[in-house]
Short mmCIF file of C-alpha atoms and ligand atoms in Angstrom, two decimals:
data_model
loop_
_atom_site.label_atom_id
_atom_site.label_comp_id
_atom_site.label_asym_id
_atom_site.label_seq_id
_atom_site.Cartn_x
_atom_site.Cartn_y
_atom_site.Cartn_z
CA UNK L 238 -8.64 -9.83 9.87
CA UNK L 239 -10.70 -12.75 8.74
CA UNK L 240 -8.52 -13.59 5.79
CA UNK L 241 -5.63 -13.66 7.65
CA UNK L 242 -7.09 -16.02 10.37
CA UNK L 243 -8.43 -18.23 7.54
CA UNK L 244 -5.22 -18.36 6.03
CA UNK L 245 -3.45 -18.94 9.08
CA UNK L 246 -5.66 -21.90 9.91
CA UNK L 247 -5.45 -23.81 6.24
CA UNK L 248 -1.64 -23.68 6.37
CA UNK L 249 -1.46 -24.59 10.08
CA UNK L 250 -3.39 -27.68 9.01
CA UNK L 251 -1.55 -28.22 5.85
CA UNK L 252 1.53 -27.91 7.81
CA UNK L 253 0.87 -30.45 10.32
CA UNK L 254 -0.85 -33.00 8.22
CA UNK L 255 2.66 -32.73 5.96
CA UNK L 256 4.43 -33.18 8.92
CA UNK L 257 2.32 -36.38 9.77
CA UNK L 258 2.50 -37.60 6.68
CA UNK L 259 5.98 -38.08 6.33
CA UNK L 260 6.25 -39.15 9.93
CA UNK L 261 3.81 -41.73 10.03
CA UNK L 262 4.11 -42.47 6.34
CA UNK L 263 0.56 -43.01 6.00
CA UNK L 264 -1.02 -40.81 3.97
CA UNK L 265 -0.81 -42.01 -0.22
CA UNK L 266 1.83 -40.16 -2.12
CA UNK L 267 -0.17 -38.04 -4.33
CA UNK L 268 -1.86 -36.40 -1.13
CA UNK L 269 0.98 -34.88 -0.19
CA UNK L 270 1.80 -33.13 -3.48
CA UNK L 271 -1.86 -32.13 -2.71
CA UNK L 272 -0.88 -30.87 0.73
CA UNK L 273 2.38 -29.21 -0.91
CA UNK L 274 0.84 -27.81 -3.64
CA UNK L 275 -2.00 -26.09 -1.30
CA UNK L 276 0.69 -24.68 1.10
CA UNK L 277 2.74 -22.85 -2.05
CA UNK L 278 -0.71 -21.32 -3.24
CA UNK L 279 -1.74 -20.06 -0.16
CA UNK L 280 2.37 -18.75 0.62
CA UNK L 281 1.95 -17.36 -2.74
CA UNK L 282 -1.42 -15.54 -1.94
CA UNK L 283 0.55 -14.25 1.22
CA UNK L 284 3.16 -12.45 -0.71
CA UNK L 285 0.79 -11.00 -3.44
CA UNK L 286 -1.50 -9.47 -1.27
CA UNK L 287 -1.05 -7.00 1.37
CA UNK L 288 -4.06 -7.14 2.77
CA UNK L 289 -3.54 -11.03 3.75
CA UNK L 290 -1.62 -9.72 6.64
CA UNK L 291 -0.25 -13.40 5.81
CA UNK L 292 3.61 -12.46 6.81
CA UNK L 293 3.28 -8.59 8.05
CA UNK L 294 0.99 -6.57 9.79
CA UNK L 295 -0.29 -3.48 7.46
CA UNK L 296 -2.74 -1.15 8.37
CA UNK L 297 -5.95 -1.63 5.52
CA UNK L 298 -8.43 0.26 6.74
CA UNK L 299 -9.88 1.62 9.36
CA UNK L 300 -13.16 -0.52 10.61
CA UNK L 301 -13.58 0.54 13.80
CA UNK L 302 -14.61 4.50 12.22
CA UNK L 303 -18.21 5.24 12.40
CA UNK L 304 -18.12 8.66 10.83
CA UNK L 305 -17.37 8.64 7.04
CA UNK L 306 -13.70 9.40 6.19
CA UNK L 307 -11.67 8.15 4.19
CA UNK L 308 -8.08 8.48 3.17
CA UNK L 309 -6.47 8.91 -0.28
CA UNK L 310 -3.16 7.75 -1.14
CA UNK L 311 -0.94 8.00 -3.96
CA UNK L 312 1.73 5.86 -5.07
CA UNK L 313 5.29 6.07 -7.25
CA UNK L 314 6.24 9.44 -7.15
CA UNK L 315 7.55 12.16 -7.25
CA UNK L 316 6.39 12.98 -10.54
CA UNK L 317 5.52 16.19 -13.04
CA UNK L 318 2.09 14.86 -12.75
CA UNK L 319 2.16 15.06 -9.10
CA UNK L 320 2.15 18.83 -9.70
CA UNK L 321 -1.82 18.36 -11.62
CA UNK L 322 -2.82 15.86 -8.64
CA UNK L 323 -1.75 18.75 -6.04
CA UNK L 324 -3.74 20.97 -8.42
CA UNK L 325 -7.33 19.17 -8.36
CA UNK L 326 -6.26 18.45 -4.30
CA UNK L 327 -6.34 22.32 -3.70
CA UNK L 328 -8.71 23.04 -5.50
CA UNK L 329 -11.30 20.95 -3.57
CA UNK L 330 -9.15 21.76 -0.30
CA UNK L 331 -8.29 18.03 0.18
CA UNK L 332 -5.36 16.66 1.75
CA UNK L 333 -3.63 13.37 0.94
CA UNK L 334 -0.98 10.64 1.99
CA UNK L 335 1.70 10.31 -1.27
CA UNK L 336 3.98 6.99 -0.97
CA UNK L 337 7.02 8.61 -2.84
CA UNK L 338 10.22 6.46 -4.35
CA UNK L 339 13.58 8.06 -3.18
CA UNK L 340 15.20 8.43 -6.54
CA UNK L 341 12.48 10.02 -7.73
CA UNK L 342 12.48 12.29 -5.09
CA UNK L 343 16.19 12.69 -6.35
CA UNK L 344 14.52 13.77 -9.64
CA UNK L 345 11.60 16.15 -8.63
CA UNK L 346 13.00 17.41 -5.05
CA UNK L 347 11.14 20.40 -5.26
CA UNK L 348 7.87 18.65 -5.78
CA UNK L 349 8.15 16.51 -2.75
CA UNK L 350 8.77 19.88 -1.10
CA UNK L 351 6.06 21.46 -2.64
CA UNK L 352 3.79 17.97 -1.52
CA UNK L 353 5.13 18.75 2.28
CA UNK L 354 4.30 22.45 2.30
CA UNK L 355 0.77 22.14 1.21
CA UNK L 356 0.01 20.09 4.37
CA UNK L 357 -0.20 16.46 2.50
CA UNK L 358 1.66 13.71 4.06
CA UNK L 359 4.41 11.71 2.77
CA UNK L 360 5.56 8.46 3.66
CA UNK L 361 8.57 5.85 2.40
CA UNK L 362 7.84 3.54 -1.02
CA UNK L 363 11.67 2.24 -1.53
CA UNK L 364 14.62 3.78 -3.03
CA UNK L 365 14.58 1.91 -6.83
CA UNK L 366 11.14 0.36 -6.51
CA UNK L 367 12.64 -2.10 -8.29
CA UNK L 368 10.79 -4.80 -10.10
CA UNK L 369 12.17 -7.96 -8.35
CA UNK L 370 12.71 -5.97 -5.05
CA UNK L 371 10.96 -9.46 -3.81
CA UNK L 372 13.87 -11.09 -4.18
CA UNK L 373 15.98 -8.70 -2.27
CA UNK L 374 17.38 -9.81 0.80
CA UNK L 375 16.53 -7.84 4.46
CA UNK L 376 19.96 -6.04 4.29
CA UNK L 377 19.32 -5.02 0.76
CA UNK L 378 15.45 -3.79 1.71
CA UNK L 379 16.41 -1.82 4.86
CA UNK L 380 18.79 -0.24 2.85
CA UNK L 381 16.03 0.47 0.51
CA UNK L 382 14.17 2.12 3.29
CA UNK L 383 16.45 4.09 5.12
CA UNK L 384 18.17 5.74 1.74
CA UNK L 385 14.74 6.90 1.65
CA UNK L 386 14.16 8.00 4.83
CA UNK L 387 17.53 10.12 4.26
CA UNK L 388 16.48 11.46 0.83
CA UNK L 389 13.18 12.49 2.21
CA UNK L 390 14.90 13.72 5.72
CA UNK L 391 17.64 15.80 3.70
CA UNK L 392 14.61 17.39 1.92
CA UNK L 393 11.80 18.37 4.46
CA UNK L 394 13.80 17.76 8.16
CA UNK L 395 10.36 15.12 8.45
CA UNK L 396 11.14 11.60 9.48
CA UNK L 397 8.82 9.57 7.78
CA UNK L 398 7.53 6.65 10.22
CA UNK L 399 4.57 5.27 6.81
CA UNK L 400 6.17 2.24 4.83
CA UNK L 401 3.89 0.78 1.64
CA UNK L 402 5.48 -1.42 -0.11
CA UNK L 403 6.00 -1.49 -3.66
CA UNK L 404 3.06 -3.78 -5.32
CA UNK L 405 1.74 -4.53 -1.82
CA UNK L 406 4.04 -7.40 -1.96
CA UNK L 407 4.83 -8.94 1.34
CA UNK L 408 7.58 -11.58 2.72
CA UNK L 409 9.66 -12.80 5.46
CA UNK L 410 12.52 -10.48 4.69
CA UNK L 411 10.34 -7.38 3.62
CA UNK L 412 8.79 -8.40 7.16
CA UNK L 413 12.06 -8.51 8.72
CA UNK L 414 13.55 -5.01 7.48
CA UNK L 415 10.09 -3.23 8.46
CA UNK L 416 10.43 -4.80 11.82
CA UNK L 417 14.43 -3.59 12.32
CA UNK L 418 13.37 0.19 10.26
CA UNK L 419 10.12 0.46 12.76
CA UNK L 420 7.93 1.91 10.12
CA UNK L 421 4.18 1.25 10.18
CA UNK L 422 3.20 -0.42 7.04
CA UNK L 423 0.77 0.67 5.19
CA UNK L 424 -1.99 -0.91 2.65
CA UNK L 425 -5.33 -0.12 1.31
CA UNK L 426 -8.80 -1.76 0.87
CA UNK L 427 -9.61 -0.10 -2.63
CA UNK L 428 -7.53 -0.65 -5.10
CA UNK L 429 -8.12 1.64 -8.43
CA UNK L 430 -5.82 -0.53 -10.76
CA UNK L 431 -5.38 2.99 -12.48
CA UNK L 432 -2.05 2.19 -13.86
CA UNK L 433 -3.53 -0.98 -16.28
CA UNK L 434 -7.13 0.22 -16.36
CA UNK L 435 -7.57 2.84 -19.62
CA UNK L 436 -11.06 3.79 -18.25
CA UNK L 437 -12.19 6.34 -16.44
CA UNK L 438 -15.11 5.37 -15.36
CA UNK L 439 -14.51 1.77 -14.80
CA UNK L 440 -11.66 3.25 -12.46
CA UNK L 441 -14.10 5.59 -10.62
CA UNK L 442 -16.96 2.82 -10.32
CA UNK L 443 -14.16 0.39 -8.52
CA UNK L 444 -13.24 2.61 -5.89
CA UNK L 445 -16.74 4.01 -5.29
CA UNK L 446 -18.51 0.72 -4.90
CA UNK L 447 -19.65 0.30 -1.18
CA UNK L 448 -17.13 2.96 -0.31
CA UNK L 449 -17.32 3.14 3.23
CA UNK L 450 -15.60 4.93 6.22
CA UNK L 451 -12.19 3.97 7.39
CA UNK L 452 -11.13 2.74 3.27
CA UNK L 453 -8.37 3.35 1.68
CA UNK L 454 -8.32 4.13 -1.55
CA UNK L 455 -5.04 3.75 -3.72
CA UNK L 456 -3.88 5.77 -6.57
CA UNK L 457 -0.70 6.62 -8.66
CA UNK L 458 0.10 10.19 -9.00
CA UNK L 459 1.91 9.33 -11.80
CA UNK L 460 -0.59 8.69 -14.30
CA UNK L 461 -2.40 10.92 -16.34
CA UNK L 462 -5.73 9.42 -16.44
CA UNK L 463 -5.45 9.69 -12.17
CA UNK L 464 -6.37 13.62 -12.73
CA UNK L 465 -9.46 13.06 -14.29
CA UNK L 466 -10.54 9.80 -12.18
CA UNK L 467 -8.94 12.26 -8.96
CA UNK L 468 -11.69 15.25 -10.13
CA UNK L 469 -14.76 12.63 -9.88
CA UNK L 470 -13.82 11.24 -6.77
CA UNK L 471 -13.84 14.44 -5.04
CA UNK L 472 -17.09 15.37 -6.95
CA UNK L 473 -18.75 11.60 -5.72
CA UNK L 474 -17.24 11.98 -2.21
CA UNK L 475 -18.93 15.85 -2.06
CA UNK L 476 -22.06 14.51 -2.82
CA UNK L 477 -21.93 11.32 -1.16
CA UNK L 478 -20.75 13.52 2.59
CA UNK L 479 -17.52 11.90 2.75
CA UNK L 480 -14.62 13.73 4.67
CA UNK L 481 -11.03 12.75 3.04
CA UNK L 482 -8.52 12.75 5.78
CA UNK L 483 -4.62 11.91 5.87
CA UNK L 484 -3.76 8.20 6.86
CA UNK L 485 -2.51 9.73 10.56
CA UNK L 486 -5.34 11.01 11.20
CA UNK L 487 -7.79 7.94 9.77
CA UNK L 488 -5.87 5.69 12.41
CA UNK L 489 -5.18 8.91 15.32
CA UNK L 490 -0.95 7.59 14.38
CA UNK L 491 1.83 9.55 14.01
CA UNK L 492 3.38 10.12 10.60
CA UNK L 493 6.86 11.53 11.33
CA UNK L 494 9.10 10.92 13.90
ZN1 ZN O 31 4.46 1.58 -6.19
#
């Protein structure tokens, strides 16, 4: 991805112009709290955004698609309101990809059941989804992941091999655990923001703009608001001759084991 190589390139340089800095001792002081300064923004870019690829390799989107499907996921639960999302999803015979947290499946059990048996796929979104999961170490994360995997196993007999992880938030140790686990990581190139935004229609208009085959379009199943913005979607994606497909079948992957 072009980001990625861009980013790459910048903090190669910044990197080795540090590193000549201090060696030489040339370069004025002030330069290299320029240099260090750049080199924190950009590793701070790298863990906010997933679709960097700046420390791990997530699938985004699918470019290389010339026909026009797309893929729907939803994030955070299970949830009551995942039973109104699987509503408006039968309804217009669609199938989607549902990121669900392991305690919450430890809630709602039978919803993640009921998610399985109408054909939608599920993949692995943490255990706590806690809010400085960050800051966990790679012991702490796989063990994140494979509770999970467990919960999810002990409920449907499906291994799940899809990781997202919470907030798209990447970093060496999130990298680290996803490497040892062996899931496929997965991000999205349309983001809804439908758990801050309080409009519809500003919602709708974000992930409809130059919506194009191979996107990915996040949700949360959680919110209430997601129903209604769910309902247009399928109406603009109708019109518009859009298939919706599950993310194993937008990349031709395997989602269990
Ligand atoms: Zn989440």
């Amino acid at each position: 991805m072009l980001i990625r190589k861009i980013v790459n390139i910048i903090s190669s340089i910044a990197g080795i112009l540090m590193v000549t800095a201090i060696y030489f001792n040339e370069l004025p002081s002030w330069s290299l709290l320029v240099l260090a300064f750049l080199w924190l923004l950009i590793t701070a870019y790298g863990v906010a955004n997933i679709r960097s690829g700046y420390f791990l390799k997530s699938l985004n989107s699918n470019p290389t698609l010339t026909e026009k499907k797309i893929a729907i996921t939803f994030d955070d639960g299970p949830d009551l309101n995942t039973l109104k999302i699987l509503e408006v999803l039968n309804k217009y015979n669609v199938k989607g990809t549902f990121f669900c947290i392991g305690k919450q499946i430890e809630k709602y059990p039978d919803i993640l059941k009921k998610i399985i048996q109408e054909n939608h796929i599920v993949g692995n979104h943490t255990f706590s989804h806690d809010k400085l999961i960050d800051t966990y170490g790679t012991d702490k994360f796989i063990g994140e992941i494979q509770k999970t995997d467990t919960i999810i196993e002990k409920n449907s007999e499906l291994k799940p091999l899809f990781f997202r992880p919470p907030y798209g938030i990447t970093n060496p140790n999130i990298a680290k655990a996803v490497k040892k686990t062996g899931h496929t990581v997965i991000g999205w190139n349309k983001r809804s923001f439908d758990t801050t935004i309080p409009s519809e229609k500003v919602i709708l208009q974000r992930i409809t703009k130059n919506l194009k085959g191979g996107d990915i379009i996040l949700l949360h199943d959680t919110k209430i608001i997601t129903v209604a913005v769910l309902e247009q979607l399928l109406l603009f994606l109708q019109r518009n001759n859009f298939t919706t497909v599950t993310i194993d079948e937008l990349f031709s992957i395997q989602a269990y084991a």
